[in-house]
mmCIF file of C-alpha atoms in Angstrom:
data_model
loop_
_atom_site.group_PDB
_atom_site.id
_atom_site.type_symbol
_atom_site.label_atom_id
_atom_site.label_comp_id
_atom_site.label_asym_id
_atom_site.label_seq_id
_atom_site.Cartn_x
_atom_site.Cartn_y
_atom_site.Cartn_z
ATOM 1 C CA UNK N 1 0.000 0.000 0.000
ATOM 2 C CA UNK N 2 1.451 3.470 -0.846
ATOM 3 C CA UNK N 3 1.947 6.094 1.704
ATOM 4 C CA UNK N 4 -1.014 8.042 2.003
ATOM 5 C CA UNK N 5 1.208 11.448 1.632
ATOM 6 C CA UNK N 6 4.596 10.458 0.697
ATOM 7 C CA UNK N 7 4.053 8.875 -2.818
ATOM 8 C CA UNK N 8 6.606 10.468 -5.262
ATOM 9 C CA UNK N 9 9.831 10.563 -5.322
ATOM 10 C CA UNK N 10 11.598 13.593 -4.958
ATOM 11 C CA UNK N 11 14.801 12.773 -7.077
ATOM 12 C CA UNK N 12 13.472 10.914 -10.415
ATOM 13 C CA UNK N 13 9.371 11.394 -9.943
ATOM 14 C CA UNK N 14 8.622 7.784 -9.997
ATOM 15 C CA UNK N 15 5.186 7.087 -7.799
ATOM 16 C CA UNK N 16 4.567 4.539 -5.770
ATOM 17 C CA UNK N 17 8.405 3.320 -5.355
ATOM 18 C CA UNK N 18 9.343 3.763 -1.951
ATOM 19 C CA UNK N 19 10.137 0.294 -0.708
ATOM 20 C CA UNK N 20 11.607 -0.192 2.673
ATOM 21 C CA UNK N 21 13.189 3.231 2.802
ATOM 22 C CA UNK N 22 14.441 3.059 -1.009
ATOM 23 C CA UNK N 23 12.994 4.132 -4.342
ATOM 24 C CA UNK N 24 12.766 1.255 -5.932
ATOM 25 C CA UNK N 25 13.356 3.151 -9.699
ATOM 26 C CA UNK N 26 16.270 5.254 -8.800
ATOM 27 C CA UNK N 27 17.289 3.508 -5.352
ATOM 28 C CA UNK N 28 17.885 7.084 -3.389
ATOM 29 C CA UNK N 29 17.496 6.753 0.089
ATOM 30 C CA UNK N 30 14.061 7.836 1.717
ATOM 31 C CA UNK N 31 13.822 9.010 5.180
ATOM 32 C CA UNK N 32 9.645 9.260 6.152
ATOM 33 C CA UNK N 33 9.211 10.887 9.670
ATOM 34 C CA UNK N 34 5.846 12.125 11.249
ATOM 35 C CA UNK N 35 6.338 15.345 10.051
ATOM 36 C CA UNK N 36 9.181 15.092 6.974
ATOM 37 C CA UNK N 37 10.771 13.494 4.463
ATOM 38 C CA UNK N 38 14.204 13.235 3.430
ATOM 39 C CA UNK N 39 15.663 12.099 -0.094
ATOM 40 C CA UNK N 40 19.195 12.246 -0.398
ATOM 41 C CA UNK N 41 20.345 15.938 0.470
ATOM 42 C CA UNK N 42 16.591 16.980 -0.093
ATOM 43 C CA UNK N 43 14.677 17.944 2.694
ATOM 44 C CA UNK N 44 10.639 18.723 2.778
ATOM 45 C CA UNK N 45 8.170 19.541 5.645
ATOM 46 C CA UNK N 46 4.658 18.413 5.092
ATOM 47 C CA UNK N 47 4.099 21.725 3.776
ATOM 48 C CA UNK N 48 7.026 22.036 1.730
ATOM 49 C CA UNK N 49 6.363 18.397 -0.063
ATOM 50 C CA UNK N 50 2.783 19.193 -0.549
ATOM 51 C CA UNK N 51 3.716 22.377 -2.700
ATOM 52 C CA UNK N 52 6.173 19.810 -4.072
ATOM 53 C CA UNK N 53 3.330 17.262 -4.773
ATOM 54 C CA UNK N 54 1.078 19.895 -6.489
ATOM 55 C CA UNK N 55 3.916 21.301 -8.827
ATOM 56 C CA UNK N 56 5.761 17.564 -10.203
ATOM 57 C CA UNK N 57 2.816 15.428 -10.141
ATOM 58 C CA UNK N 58 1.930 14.622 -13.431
ATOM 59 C CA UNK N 59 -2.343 13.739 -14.924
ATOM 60 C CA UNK N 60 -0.598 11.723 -17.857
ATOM 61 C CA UNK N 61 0.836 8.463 -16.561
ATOM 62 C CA UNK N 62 5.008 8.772 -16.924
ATOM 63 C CA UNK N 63 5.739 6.117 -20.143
ATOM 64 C CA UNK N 64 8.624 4.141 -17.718
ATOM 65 C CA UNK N 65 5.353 2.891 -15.373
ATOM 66 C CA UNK N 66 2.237 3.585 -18.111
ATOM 67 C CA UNK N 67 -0.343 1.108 -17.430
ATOM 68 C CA UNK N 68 -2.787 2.529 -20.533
ATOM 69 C CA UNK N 69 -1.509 -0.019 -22.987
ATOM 70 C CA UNK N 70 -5.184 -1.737 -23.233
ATOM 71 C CA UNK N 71 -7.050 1.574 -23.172
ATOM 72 C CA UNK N 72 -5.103 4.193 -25.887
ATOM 73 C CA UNK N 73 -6.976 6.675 -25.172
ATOM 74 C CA UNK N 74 -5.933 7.091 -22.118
ATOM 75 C CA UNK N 75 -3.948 9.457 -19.770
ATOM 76 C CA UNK N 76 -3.929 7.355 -16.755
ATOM 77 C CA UNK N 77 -5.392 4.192 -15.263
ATOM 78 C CA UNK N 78 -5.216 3.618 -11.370
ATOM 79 C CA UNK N 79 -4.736 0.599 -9.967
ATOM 80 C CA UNK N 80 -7.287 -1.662 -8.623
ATOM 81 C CA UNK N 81 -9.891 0.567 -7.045
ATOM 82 C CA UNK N 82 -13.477 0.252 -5.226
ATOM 83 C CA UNK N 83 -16.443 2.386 -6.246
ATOM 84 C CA UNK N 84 -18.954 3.452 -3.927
ATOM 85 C CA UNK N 85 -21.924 5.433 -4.033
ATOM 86 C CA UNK N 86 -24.150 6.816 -1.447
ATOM 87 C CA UNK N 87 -27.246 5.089 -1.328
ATOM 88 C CA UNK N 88 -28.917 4.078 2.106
ATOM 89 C CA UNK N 89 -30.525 7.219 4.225
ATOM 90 C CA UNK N 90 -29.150 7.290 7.444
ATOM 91 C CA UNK N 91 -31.740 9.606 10.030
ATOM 92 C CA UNK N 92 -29.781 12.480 12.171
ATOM 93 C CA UNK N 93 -31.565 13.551 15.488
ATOM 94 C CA UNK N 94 -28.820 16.028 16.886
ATOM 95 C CA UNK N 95 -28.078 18.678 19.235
ATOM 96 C CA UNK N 96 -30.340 16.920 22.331
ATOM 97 C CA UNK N 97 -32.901 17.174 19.367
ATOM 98 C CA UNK N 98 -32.969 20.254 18.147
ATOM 99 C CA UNK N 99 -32.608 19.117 14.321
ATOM 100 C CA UNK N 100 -33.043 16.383 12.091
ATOM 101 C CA UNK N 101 -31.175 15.178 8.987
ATOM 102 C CA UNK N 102 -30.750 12.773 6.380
ATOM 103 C CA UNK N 103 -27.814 11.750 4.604
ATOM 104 C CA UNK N 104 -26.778 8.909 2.796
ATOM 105 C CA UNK N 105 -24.064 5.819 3.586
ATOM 106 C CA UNK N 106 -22.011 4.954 0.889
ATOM 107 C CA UNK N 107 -22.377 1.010 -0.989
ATOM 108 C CA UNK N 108 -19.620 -0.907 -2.555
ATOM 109 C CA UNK N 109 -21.254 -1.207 -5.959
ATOM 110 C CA UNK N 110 -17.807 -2.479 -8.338
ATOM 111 C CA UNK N 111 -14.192 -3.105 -8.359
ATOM 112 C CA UNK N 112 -12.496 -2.312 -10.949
ATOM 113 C CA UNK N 113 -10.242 0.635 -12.222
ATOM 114 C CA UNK N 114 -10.104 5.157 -12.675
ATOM 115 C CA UNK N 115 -9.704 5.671 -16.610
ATOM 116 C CA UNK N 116 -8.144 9.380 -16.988
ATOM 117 C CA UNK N 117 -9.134 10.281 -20.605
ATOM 118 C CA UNK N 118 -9.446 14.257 -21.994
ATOM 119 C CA UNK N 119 -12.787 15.412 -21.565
ATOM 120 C CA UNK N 120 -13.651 12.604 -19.283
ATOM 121 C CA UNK N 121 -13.037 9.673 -16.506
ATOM 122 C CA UNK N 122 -14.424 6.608 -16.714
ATOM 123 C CA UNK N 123 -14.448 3.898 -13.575
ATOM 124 C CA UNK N 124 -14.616 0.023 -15.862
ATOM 125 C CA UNK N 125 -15.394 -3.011 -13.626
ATOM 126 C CA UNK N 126 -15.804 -5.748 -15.513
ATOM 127 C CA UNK N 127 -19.380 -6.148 -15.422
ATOM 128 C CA UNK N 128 -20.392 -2.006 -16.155
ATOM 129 C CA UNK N 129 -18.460 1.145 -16.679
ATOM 130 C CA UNK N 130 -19.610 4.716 -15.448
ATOM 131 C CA UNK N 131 -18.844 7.733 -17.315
ATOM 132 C CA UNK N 132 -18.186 11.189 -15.982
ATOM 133 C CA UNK N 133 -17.599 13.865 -18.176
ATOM 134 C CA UNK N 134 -15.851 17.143 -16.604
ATOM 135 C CA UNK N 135 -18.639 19.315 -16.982
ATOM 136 C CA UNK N 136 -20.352 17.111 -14.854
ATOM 137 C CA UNK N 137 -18.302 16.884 -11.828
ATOM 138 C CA UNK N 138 -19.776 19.174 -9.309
ATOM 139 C CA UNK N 139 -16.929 18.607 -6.469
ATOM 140 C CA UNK N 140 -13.866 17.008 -5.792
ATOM 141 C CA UNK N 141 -12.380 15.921 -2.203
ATOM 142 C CA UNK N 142 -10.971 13.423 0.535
ATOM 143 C CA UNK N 143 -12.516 11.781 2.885
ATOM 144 C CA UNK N 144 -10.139 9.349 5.593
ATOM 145 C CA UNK N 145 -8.931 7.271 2.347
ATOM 146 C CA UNK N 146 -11.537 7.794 0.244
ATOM 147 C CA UNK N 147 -11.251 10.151 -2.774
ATOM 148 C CA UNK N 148 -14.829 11.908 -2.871
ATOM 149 C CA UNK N 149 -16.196 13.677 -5.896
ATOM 150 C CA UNK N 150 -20.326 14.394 -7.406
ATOM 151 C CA UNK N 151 -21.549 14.039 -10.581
ATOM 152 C CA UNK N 152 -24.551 16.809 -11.045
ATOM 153 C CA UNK N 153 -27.774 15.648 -9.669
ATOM 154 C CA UNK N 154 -26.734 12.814 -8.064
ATOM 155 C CA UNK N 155 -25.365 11.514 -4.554
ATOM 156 C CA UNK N 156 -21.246 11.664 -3.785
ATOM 157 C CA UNK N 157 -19.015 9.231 -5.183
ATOM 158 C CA UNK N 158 -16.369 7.402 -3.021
ATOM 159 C CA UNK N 159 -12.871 5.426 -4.893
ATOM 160 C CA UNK N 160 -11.160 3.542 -2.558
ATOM 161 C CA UNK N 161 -7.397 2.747 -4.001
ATOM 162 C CA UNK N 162 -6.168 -0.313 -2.964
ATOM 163 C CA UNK N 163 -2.694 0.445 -3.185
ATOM 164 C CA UNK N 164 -2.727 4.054 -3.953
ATOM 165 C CA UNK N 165 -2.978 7.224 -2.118
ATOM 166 C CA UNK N 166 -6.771 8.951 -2.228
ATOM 167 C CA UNK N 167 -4.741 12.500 -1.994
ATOM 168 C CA UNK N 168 -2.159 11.645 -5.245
ATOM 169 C CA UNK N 169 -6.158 11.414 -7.009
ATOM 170 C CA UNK N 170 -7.306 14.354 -5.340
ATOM 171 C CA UNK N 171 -4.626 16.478 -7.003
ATOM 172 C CA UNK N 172 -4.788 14.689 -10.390
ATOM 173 C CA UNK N 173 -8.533 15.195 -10.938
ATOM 174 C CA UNK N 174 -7.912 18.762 -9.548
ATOM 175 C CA UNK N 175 -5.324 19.294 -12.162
ATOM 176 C CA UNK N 176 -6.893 17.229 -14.915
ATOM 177 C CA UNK N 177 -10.058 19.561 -14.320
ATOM 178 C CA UNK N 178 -8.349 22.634 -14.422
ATOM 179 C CA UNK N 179 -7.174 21.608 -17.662
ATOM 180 C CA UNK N 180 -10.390 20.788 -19.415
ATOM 181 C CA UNK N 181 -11.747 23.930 -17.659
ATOM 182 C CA UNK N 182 -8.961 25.900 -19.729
ATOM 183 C CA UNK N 183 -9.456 24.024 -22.828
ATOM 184 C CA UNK N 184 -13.340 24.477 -22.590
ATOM 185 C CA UNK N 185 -12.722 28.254 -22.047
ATOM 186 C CA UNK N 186 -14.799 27.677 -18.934
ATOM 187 C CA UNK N 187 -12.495 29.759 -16.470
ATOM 188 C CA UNK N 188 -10.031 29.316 -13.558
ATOM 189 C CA UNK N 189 -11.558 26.973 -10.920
ATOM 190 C CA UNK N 190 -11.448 29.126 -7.840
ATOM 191 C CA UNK N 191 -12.787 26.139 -5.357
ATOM 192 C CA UNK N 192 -12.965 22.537 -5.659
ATOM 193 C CA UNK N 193 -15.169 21.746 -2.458
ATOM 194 C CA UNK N 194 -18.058 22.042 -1.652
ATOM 195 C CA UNK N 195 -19.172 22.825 -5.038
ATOM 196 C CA UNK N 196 -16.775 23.471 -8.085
ATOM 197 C CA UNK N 197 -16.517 27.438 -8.800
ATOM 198 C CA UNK N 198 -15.039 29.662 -10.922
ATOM 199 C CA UNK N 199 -16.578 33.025 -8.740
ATOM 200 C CA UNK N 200 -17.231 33.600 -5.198
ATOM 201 C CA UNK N 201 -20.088 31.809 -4.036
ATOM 202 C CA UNK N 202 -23.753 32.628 -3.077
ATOM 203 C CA UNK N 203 -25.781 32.089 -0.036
ATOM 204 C CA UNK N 204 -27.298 28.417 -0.013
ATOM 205 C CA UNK N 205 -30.865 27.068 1.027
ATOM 206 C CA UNK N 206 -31.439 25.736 4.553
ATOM 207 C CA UNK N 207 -30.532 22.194 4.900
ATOM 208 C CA UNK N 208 -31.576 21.329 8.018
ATOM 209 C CA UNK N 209 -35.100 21.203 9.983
ATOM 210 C CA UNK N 210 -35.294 23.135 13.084
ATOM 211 C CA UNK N 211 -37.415 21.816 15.404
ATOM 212 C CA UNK N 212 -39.792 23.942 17.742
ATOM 213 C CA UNK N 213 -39.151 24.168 21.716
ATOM 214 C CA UNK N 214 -36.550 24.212 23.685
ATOM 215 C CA UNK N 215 -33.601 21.568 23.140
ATOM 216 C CA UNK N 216 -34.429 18.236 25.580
ATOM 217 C CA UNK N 217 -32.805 18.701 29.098
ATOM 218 C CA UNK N 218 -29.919 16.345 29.936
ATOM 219 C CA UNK N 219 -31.135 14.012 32.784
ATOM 220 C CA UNK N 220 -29.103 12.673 35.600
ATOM 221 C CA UNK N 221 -28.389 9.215 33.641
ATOM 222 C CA UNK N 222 -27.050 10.605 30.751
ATOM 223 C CA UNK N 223 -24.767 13.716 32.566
ATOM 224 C CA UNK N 224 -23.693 10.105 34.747
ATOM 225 C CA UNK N 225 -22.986 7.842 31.604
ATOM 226 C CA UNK N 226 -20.800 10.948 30.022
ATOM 227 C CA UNK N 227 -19.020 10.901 32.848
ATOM 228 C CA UNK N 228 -18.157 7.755 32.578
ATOM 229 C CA UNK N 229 -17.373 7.208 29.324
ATOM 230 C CA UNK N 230 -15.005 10.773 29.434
ATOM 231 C CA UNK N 231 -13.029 8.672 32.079
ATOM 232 C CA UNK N 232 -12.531 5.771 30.187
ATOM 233 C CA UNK N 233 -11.519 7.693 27.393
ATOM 234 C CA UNK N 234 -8.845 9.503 29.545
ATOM 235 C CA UNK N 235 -7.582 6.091 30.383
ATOM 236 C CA UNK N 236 -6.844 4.945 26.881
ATOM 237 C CA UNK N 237 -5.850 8.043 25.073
ATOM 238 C CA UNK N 238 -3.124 9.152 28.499
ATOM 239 C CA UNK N 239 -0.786 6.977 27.702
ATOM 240 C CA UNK N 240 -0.673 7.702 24.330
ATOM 241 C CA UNK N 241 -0.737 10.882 23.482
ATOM 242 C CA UNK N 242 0.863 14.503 25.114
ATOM 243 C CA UNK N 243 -2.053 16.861 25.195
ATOM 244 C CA UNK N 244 -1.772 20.767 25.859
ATOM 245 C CA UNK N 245 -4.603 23.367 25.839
ATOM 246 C CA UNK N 246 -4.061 26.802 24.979
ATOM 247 C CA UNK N 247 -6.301 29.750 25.771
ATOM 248 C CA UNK N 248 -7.766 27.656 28.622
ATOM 249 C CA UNK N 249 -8.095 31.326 30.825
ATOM 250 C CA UNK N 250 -10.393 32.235 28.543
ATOM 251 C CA UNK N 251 -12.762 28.653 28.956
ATOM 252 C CA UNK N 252 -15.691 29.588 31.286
ATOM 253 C CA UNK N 253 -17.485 26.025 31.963
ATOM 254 C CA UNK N 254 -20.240 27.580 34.244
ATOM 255 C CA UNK N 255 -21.419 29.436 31.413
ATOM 256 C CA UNK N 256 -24.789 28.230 29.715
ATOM 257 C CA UNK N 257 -24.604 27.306 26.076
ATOM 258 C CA UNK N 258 -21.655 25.710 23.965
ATOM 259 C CA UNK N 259 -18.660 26.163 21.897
ATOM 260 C CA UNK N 260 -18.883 25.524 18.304
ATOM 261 C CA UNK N 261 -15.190 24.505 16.568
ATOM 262 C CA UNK N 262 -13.975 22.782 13.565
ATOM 263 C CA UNK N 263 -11.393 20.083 13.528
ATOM 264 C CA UNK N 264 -8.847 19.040 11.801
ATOM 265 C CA UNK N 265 -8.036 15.400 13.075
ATOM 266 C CA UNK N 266 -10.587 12.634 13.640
ATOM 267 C CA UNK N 267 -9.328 12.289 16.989
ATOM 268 C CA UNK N 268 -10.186 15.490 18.447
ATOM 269 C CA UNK N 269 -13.799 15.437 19.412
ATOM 270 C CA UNK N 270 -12.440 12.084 21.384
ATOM 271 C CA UNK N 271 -9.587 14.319 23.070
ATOM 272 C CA UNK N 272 -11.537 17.278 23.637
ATOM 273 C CA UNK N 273 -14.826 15.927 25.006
ATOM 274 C CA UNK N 274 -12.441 13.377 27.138
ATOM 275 C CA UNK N 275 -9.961 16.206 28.883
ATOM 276 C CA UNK N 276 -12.142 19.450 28.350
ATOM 277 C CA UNK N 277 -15.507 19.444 27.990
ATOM 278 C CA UNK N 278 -18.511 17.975 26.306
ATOM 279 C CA UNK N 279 -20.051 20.717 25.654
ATOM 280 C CA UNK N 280 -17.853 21.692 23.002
ATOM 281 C CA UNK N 281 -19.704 21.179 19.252
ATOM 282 C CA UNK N 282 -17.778 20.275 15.946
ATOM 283 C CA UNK N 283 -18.440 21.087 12.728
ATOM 284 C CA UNK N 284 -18.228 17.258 10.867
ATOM 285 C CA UNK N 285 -18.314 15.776 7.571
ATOM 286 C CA UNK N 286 -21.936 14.159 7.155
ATOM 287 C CA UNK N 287 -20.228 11.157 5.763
ATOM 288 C CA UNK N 288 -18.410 10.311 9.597
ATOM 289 C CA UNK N 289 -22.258 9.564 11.043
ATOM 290 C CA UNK N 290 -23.011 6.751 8.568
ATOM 291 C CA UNK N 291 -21.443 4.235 10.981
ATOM 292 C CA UNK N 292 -23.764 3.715 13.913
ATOM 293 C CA UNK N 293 -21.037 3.747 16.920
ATOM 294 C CA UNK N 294 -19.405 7.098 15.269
ATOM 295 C CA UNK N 295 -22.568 8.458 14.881
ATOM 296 C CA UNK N 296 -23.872 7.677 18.523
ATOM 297 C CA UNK N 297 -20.660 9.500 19.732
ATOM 298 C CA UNK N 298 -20.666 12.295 17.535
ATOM 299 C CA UNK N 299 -24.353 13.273 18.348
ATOM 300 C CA UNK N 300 -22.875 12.840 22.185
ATOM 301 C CA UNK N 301 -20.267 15.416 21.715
ATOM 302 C CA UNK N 302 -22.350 18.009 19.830
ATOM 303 C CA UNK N 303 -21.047 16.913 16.200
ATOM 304 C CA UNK N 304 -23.298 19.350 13.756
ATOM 305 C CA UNK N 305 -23.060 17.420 10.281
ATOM 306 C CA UNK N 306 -21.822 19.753 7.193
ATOM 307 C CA UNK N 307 -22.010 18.387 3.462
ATOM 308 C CA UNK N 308 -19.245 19.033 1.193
ATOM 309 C CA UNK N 309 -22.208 20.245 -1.497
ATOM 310 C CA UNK N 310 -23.989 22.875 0.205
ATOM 311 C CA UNK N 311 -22.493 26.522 1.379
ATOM 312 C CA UNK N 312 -21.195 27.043 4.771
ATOM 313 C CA UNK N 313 -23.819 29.786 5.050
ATOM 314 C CA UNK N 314 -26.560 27.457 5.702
ATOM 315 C CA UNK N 315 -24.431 25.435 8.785
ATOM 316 C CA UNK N 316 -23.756 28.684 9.832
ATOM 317 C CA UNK N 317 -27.751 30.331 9.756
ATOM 318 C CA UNK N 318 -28.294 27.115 11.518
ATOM 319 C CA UNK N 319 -26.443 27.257 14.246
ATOM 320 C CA UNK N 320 -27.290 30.810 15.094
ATOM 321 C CA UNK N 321 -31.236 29.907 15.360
ATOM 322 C CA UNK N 322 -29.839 27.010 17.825
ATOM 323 C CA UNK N 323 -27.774 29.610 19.699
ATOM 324 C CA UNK N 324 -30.513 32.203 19.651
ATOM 325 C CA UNK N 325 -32.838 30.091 20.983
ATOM 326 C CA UNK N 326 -31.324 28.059 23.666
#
């Protein structure tokens, strides 16, 4: 399996070589920490070999490792790769009831493998092949080690690589759109998620249902059971992890109401409900409540699902009526 950000080599571009600290085209050394990676005399932060990553990486497949020989038209073909599609409505009751949502879990529906071709990509399984022209592709994205993109007027698309990195497709089909936008004369893209734009964007519509009343009261059981589970949490994350607040002066836990942050890791609603407080909502990708323990947790800890597809605006609107009224 490839290194999920480490996937091309610095000194001759090859993907997909680094075997047991060697590239296995050009056999320079690799060094992968944490937070770096060394090859030979060259040196990159994460930062520093994402900028790296964006500028070298290539949408048509380098001829030493092409893999297009049985489909000549095209630019690249990925290796073997799982398509999904979101399909079965999962029901959201969140913050202690407040609103409901729907969204949709993502099905396995064929194996197979990511055609690149100019105007288009095709996914071919053996049994069916789906066909997504540019203009069609509505948003483009990660999510864990999924690449994630929409076709207009239907649900998300997820391509799990078997042996590939999701974020080396991320930045092809950014690239490879970008350059059908320019040939199309259709303009710079300006965002890729949650909707693909060449201008600022626009206000969305509401996408959630607020519910009348006042939000349901914790009772004694449930303020006892988060308790509970906060301290086991403690147990199994101290050992494993340093953890340091900043800004804590400013935390005033007798306070009514809550904290709304993003988050950048999947671990920190875990860390900060655990150590802090559980009264601290985070902004979440819908997709994270589609499994039923991650979703029973995230509604604990005040997760508010976003979609990559709608504007922030409408999150946002949301949230203030919640805030505004209790």
């Amino acid at each position: 399996m490839s290194h999920q950000l480490f996937f091309l080599c610095p000194n001759c571009l090859a993907e997909d070589q680094f075997i047991q600290n060697r590239c296995k085209s050009c056999d320079a050394k690799i060094d992968i920490q944490p937070y770096s990676v060394t090859c030979g005399k060259k040196q990159f932060s994460i930062a520093e070999y994402y900028q790296f990553l964006l500028k070298h990486l290539s949408v048509e497949q380098s001829a030493h490792f092409r893999s297009t020989d049985a489909f000549p038209d095209a630019l690249r073909v990925s290796d073997v790769a799982t398509l999904r599609q979101g399909k079965t409505p999962v029901a959201i009751r969140g913050y202690r009831g407040w609103f409901n949502r729907t969204i949709l879990a993502p099905e396995n529906i064929a194996e197979g493998h990511l055609i690149f071709e100019e105007g288009a990509l095709r996914f071919i399984s053996p049994e069916k092949q789906w066909y997504f022209p540019a203009t069609k592709i509505t948003a483009i994205t990660t999510d864990s080690h999924y690449l994630e993109f929409k076709r207009r007027g239907e649900p998300f698309f997820h391509i799990h690589f078997h042996n590939e990195s999701a974020l080396k497709y991320e930045i092809l089909l950014r690239k490879w759109l970008q350059q059908n936008y320019t040939r199309l004369n259709l303009g710079d893209i300006c965002e890729f998620q949650p909707h693909i734009r060449t201008t600022s964007p626009t206000p969305g519509k509401r996408i959630w249902q607020i519910s009348p009343g006042n939000p349901l009261p914790e009772s004694a059981t449930e303020k006892i059971v988060k308790k509970l589970i906060a301290a086991l949490l403690r147990l199994l994350l101290r050992p494993l992890i340093r953890i340091r607040f900043e800004g804590l002066e400013n935390w005033q836990p007798d306070m009514p109401g809550f904290v709304l942050v993003n988050h950048q890791s999947a671990l920190d609603p875990f860390i900060v409900t655990a150590f802090l407080d559980h009264r601290i909502a985070f902004l979440t990708k819908a997709s994270a409540f589609t499994h039923t323990t991650q979703r029973k947790f995230l509604q604990w800890v005040m997760g508010i699902p976003t979609t990559r597809y709608q504007h922030d605006s409408a999150v946002i609107r949301d949230i203030k009526t919640m805030l505004q009224q209790g």
